[in-house]
């Protein structure tokens, strides 16, 4: 076969998939503290109009703008779908394990997929500056790059503990031209309040979100806010992963009805949704019996231990309230290495799917997750990001059920990023010093 | 178009290309200090038989073993060939810029291509342990992974200055299960000698090679040696890059005769050769007018300022002598961030091509190279490894010749790795603290 392009642009989808109209029950709307529904006019204070339209859209497919498609190609999409034959062999499993590898994207994770889309729509509406928060820095670096591509200034509030522990991620954002402040910072009223309580406050994602939103609300309309997970439009953009995976599996003769398991880790839910949502209609319509596994850390058990209720997205209560599985917006997660999973809630759409039994949540502790990460690195070569290693752990557990069997189930998972900037955690694990939270 | 595979295995070549029979003059053989030719029996003391056969082979094409091909696929080959449209636009050039992106491989650089091949042949001959040296750690981490894949123990002598400055690369090697010693080390006679002179000796690649070879020679045949560049068989394995690029360009209707420039950076020469050698026969036969540009740092100007003569590959003079462009085997390069380019010599085959005017060497200083790296990051997204940023600098210079022109020359270069573990250098550059050596 001769390929018709240097890159397989034919694998790139032209549409994102919006799961909202296909959910088993209607998605509860965001609410104001008064109990009123937070309509588009509220969301438009911090987001551009087009993203608000996507946030509340009931269209099943939303066209990916050509310019965004071009940037997907420039960044190396489609990402490879790799059959993990080395891992299968090492586990002696009869299952076939496939993974989408999002770590090939420039900043090393899937976050670019929505960053570039968000920056594009903000650019179209003349936004000059975007504010955001970041934990470990995967999201912040993706948005910094996207801002550089569209000439938008990026200001990142980075959880102080990570700012100090992960200087390379901060440098990466600065290399793309972004401004990075450790949060809590003295830039905002919220930040100053926390700093007064404790000048060395380690910060949290919830606090950093509050700072970014306060910054936007006091910018006289010059700045907008950008979020890396949880919201409908963010998850929507990530479905490029699953849409590609459907086509790639089809190209080797595997239809969605043959996929037995789809697995991803969950912080806010975007990488899990990105891979799994395009497969879910086949389950809901009875065409497939796929088991969807959402993996979270035992230290931040929002799906397995949290309540399903309305809660704020940030610590200071500046966002509308979302109905979701939550540990409470004032929950400060322990300092696990998977910084991207240290969030008190999960996406409302994912919460509905969990509540209805379509998606099954599981939780693992830190040490078993790193053990799985090392096993994967030594067999498949890629050192998974600590976040993605949660998915790897679940996949290994599933694959072990098929040792010495003849059932060649397909297990598909999202390797949402590599861990080359998270090697300190691996070092702690190898030296026996890793806390097993 | 429907793709017939989840990965485009059709792009993967079945053969490596051996340039030796096509060189414009016969390759001078390696010599012993006595002046005698170092025959296969000498090389077999440190390398397995099959690699020695490849080292001295005159076959134009050498079959890639199926097992190695499988590992290329597992690691994500074929790597993407990306047209750098963002960069073209930012430069306002009429030239078309394409790059092979080797940073998608698990350890972030092209080094895996030969690491996995070398580990395979050593495994076939029952070798239990491989010793090697590494500077910045790109090569050491690739061989550590390859060793893990084939169950071979890897011992790495890492230049002490890098061992201390780049702990993440050391952790990466350890994550793959390798033993890593800072060189000079107390493990070898050579190492102890340097440590006696200076207990804080910063080390050099030449010293680390001497240590690895001494380790092998005193192992009673249990261990073999592995080198990441310079030698014929190493460059041979890297030609998978150029062979893929030929097919990928062909798939979009660009034949080798239409490629005006091929560019790569040079330390020992393996990534440059990997991309460029499969294109060179078209130039030698008069079918193409391609200009081949080999880029080196001004701080280590082996091709632009070195002598073409016989010299040792290591500091202690334990290797046979190779005829090559060299700065002298006792040359200690300044501590530039592009650790992979800090080597006193270049591959003998590349030296012949430079001497005969087929390949044109150019040299750039560190600051202009990082400036180019930042420009590339902000337009194309990928932060280049400091080594690869040398190629980027040359490409930008070439592309600028075609600003406002109608000539749509094809410029092809090798982005041999990403710089996510080299961000400290970018930080120095951004803060104005980078030495301009």
GROMACS .gro file of N, CA and C in nm, chain A residues 278-334:
model
  171
  278UNK      N    1  -1.686   0.856   2.226
  278UNK     CA    2  -1.731   0.810   2.093
  278UNK      C    3  -1.768   0.661   2.088
  279UNK      N    4  -1.726   0.584   2.191
  279UNK     CA    5  -1.761   0.441   2.194
  279UNK      C    6  -1.892   0.417   2.270
  280UNK      N    7  -1.934   0.514   2.349
  280UNK     CA    8  -2.047   0.492   2.439
  280UNK      C    9  -2.182   0.473   2.367
  281UNK      N   10  -2.209   0.542   2.255
  281UNK     CA   11  -2.337   0.520   2.187
  281UNK      C   12  -2.358   0.374   2.146
  282UNK      N   13  -2.250   0.303   2.114
  282UNK     CA   14  -2.263   0.162   2.075
  282UNK      C   15  -2.310   0.079   2.194
  283UNK      N   16  -2.269   0.119   2.314
  283UNK     CA   17  -2.315   0.050   2.434
  283UNK      C   18  -2.461   0.088   2.465
  284UNK      N   19  -2.489   0.218   2.459
  284UNK     CA   20  -2.624   0.264   2.495
  284UNK      C   21  -2.730   0.208   2.400
  285UNK      N   22  -2.690   0.186   2.274
  285UNK     CA   23  -2.787   0.133   2.177
  285UNK      C   24  -2.791  -0.019   2.177
  286UNK      N   25  -2.712  -0.081   2.264
  286UNK     CA   26  -2.714  -0.227   2.273
  286UNK      C   27  -2.629  -0.298   2.169
  287UNK      N   28  -2.556  -0.222   2.087
  287UNK     CA   29  -2.473  -0.287   1.984
  287UNK      C   30  -2.345  -0.345   2.042
  288UNK      N   31  -2.302  -0.289   2.153
  288UNK     CA   32  -2.176  -0.335   2.214
  288UNK      C   33  -2.196  -0.358   2.363
  289UNK      N   34  -2.113  -0.448   2.418
  289UNK     CA   35  -2.119  -0.477   2.562
  289UNK      C   36  -1.999  -0.421   2.635
  290UNK      N   37  -1.940  -0.317   2.579
  290UNK     CA   38  -1.816  -0.263   2.632
  290UNK      C   39  -1.829  -0.225   2.780
  291UNK      N   40  -1.723  -0.258   2.856
  291UNK     CA   41  -1.713  -0.213   2.995
  291UNK      C   42  -1.624  -0.089   2.996
  292UNK      N   43  -1.676   0.020   3.050
  292UNK     CA   44  -1.599   0.145   3.055
  292UNK      C   45  -1.547   0.165   3.198
  293UNK      N   46  -1.414   0.171   3.210
  293UNK     CA   47  -1.352   0.180   3.343
  293UNK      C   48  -1.285   0.316   3.360
  294UNK      N   49  -1.330   0.391   3.460
  294UNK     CA   50  -1.272   0.522   3.491
  294UNK      C   51  -1.190   0.508   3.618
  295UNK      N   52  -1.060   0.540   3.607
  295UNK     CA   53  -0.967   0.510   3.717
  295UNK      C   54  -0.928   0.639   3.788
  296UNK      N   55  -0.941   0.637   3.921
  296UNK     CA   56  -0.902   0.755   3.998
  296UNK      C   57  -0.808   0.712   4.110
  297UNK      N   58  -0.737   0.808   4.170
  297UNK     CA   59  -0.648   0.774   4.281
  297UNK      C   60  -0.730   0.754   4.409
  298UNK      N   61  -0.689   0.661   4.493
  298UNK     CA   62  -0.756   0.643   4.623
  298UNK      C   63  -0.747   0.771   4.705
  299UNK      N   64  -0.644   0.853   4.678
  299UNK     CA   65  -0.626   0.977   4.755
  299UNK      C   66  -0.728   1.085   4.716
  300UNK      N   67  -0.789   1.070   4.600
  300UNK     CA   68  -0.887   1.170   4.552
  300UNK      C   69  -1.007   1.095   4.495
  301UNK      N   70  -1.082   1.029   4.581
  301UNK     CA   71  -1.183   0.932   4.534
  301UNK      C   72  -1.318   0.996   4.503
  302UNK      N   73  -1.320   1.094   4.415
  302UNK     CA   74  -1.447   1.166   4.392
  302UNK      C   75  -1.557   1.075   4.339
  303UNK      N   76  -1.524   0.984   4.246
  303UNK     CA   77  -1.629   0.898   4.190
  303UNK      C   78  -1.665   0.782   4.282
  304UNK      N   79  -1.562   0.725   4.348
  304UNK     CA   80  -1.589   0.607   4.430
  304UNK      C   81  -1.637   0.642   4.570
  305UNK      N   82  -1.604   0.762   4.621
  305UNK     CA   83  -1.642   0.797   4.758
  305UNK      C   84  -1.716   0.930   4.769
  306UNK      N   85  -1.715   1.011   4.662
  306UNK     CA   86  -1.775   1.144   4.670
  306UNK      C   87  -1.928   1.139   4.663
  307UNK      N   88  -1.990   1.254   4.692
  307UNK     CA   89  -2.135   1.267   4.678
  307UNK      C   90  -2.167   1.314   4.537
  308UNK      N   91  -2.287   1.281   4.489
  308UNK     CA   92  -2.336   1.336   4.362
  308UNK      C   93  -2.429   1.451   4.397
  309UNK      N   94  -2.380   1.574   4.383
  309UNK     CA   95  -2.458   1.691   4.425
  309UNK      C   96  -2.403   1.816   4.358
  310UNK      N   97  -2.473   1.927   4.372
  310UNK     CA   98  -2.423   2.054   4.321
  310UNK      C   99  -2.307   2.103   4.407
  311UNK      N  100  -2.201   2.148   4.340
  311UNK     CA  101  -2.086   2.202   4.414
  311UNK      C  102  -2.014   2.303   4.323
  312UNK      N  103  -1.937   2.388   4.387
  312UNK     CA  104  -1.856   2.485   4.311
  312UNK      C  105  -1.736   2.416   4.245
  313UNK      N  106  -1.689   2.476   4.135
  313UNK     CA  107  -1.571   2.424   4.067
  313UNK      C  108  -1.441   2.472   4.129
  314UNK      N  109  -1.449   2.579   4.210
  314UNK     CA  110  -1.326   2.636   4.266
  314UNK      C  111  -1.341   2.652   4.417
  315UNK      N  112  -1.231   2.685   4.483
  315UNK     CA  113  -1.231   2.694   4.629
  315UNK      C  114  -1.309   2.814   4.681
  316UNK      N  115  -1.295   2.928   4.611
  316UNK     CA  116  -1.357   3.051   4.663
  316UNK      C  117  -1.504   3.064   4.626
  317UNK      N  118  -1.556   2.971   4.545
  317UNK     CA  119  -1.697   2.979   4.508
  317UNK      C  120  -1.726   3.087   4.405
  318UNK      N  121  -1.636   3.114   4.314
  318UNK     CA  122  -1.657   3.214   4.209
  318UNK      C  123  -1.725   3.155   4.086
  319UNK      N  124  -1.717   3.024   4.068
  319UNK     CA  125  -1.779   2.961   3.950
  319UNK      C  126  -1.925   2.931   3.979
  320UNK      N  127  -2.007   2.911   3.875
  320UNK     CA  128  -2.139   2.852   3.899
  320UNK      C  129  -2.122   2.713   3.961
  321UNK      N  130  -2.232   2.660   4.017
  321UNK     CA  131  -2.226   2.525   4.074
  321UNK      C  132  -2.262   2.422   3.967
  322UNK      N  133  -2.192   2.309   3.971
  322UNK     CA  134  -2.217   2.201   3.875
  322UNK      C  135  -2.263   2.078   3.952
  323UNK      N  136  -2.356   2.003   3.894
  323UNK     CA  137  -2.397   1.879   3.958
  323UNK      C  138  -2.297   1.770   3.918
  324UNK      N  139  -2.229   1.719   4.020
  324UNK     CA  140  -2.120   1.625   3.989
  324UNK      C  141  -2.082   1.543   4.112
  325UNK      N  142  -2.005   1.438   4.088
  325UNK     CA  143  -1.945   1.365   4.201
  325UNK      C  144  -1.835   1.454   4.258
  326UNK      N  145  -1.843   1.482   4.387
  326UNK     CA  146  -1.748   1.577   4.446
  326UNK      C  147  -1.711   1.538   4.588
  327UNK      N  148  -1.589   1.575   4.624
  327UNK     CA  149  -1.541   1.557   4.761
  327UNK      C  150  -1.559   1.685   4.841
  328UNK      N  151  -1.621   1.786   4.779
  328UNK     CA  152  -1.637   1.916   4.843
  328UNK      C  153  -1.533   2.014   4.791
  329UNK      N  154  -1.580   2.137   4.760
  329UNK     CA  155  -1.487   2.229   4.692
  329UNK      C  156  -1.376   2.279   4.783
  330UNK      N  157  -1.384   2.249   4.913
  330UNK     CA  158  -1.274   2.288   5.002
  330UNK      C  159  -1.182   2.170   5.034
  331UNK      N  160  -1.203   2.059   4.965
  331UNK     CA  161  -1.117   1.942   4.986
  331UNK      C  162  -0.976   1.969   4.932
  332UNK      N  163  -0.876   1.949   5.017
  332UNK     CA  164  -0.737   1.966   4.970
  332UNK      C  165  -0.675   1.826   4.960
  333UNK      N  166  -0.655   1.778   4.836
  333UNK     CA  167  -0.605   1.641   4.819
  333UNK      C  168  -0.462   1.628   4.868
  334UNK      N  169  -0.423   1.511   4.913
  334UNK     CA  170  -0.283   1.489   4.952
  334UNK      C  171  -0.192   1.506   4.830
   0.00000   0.00000   0.00000
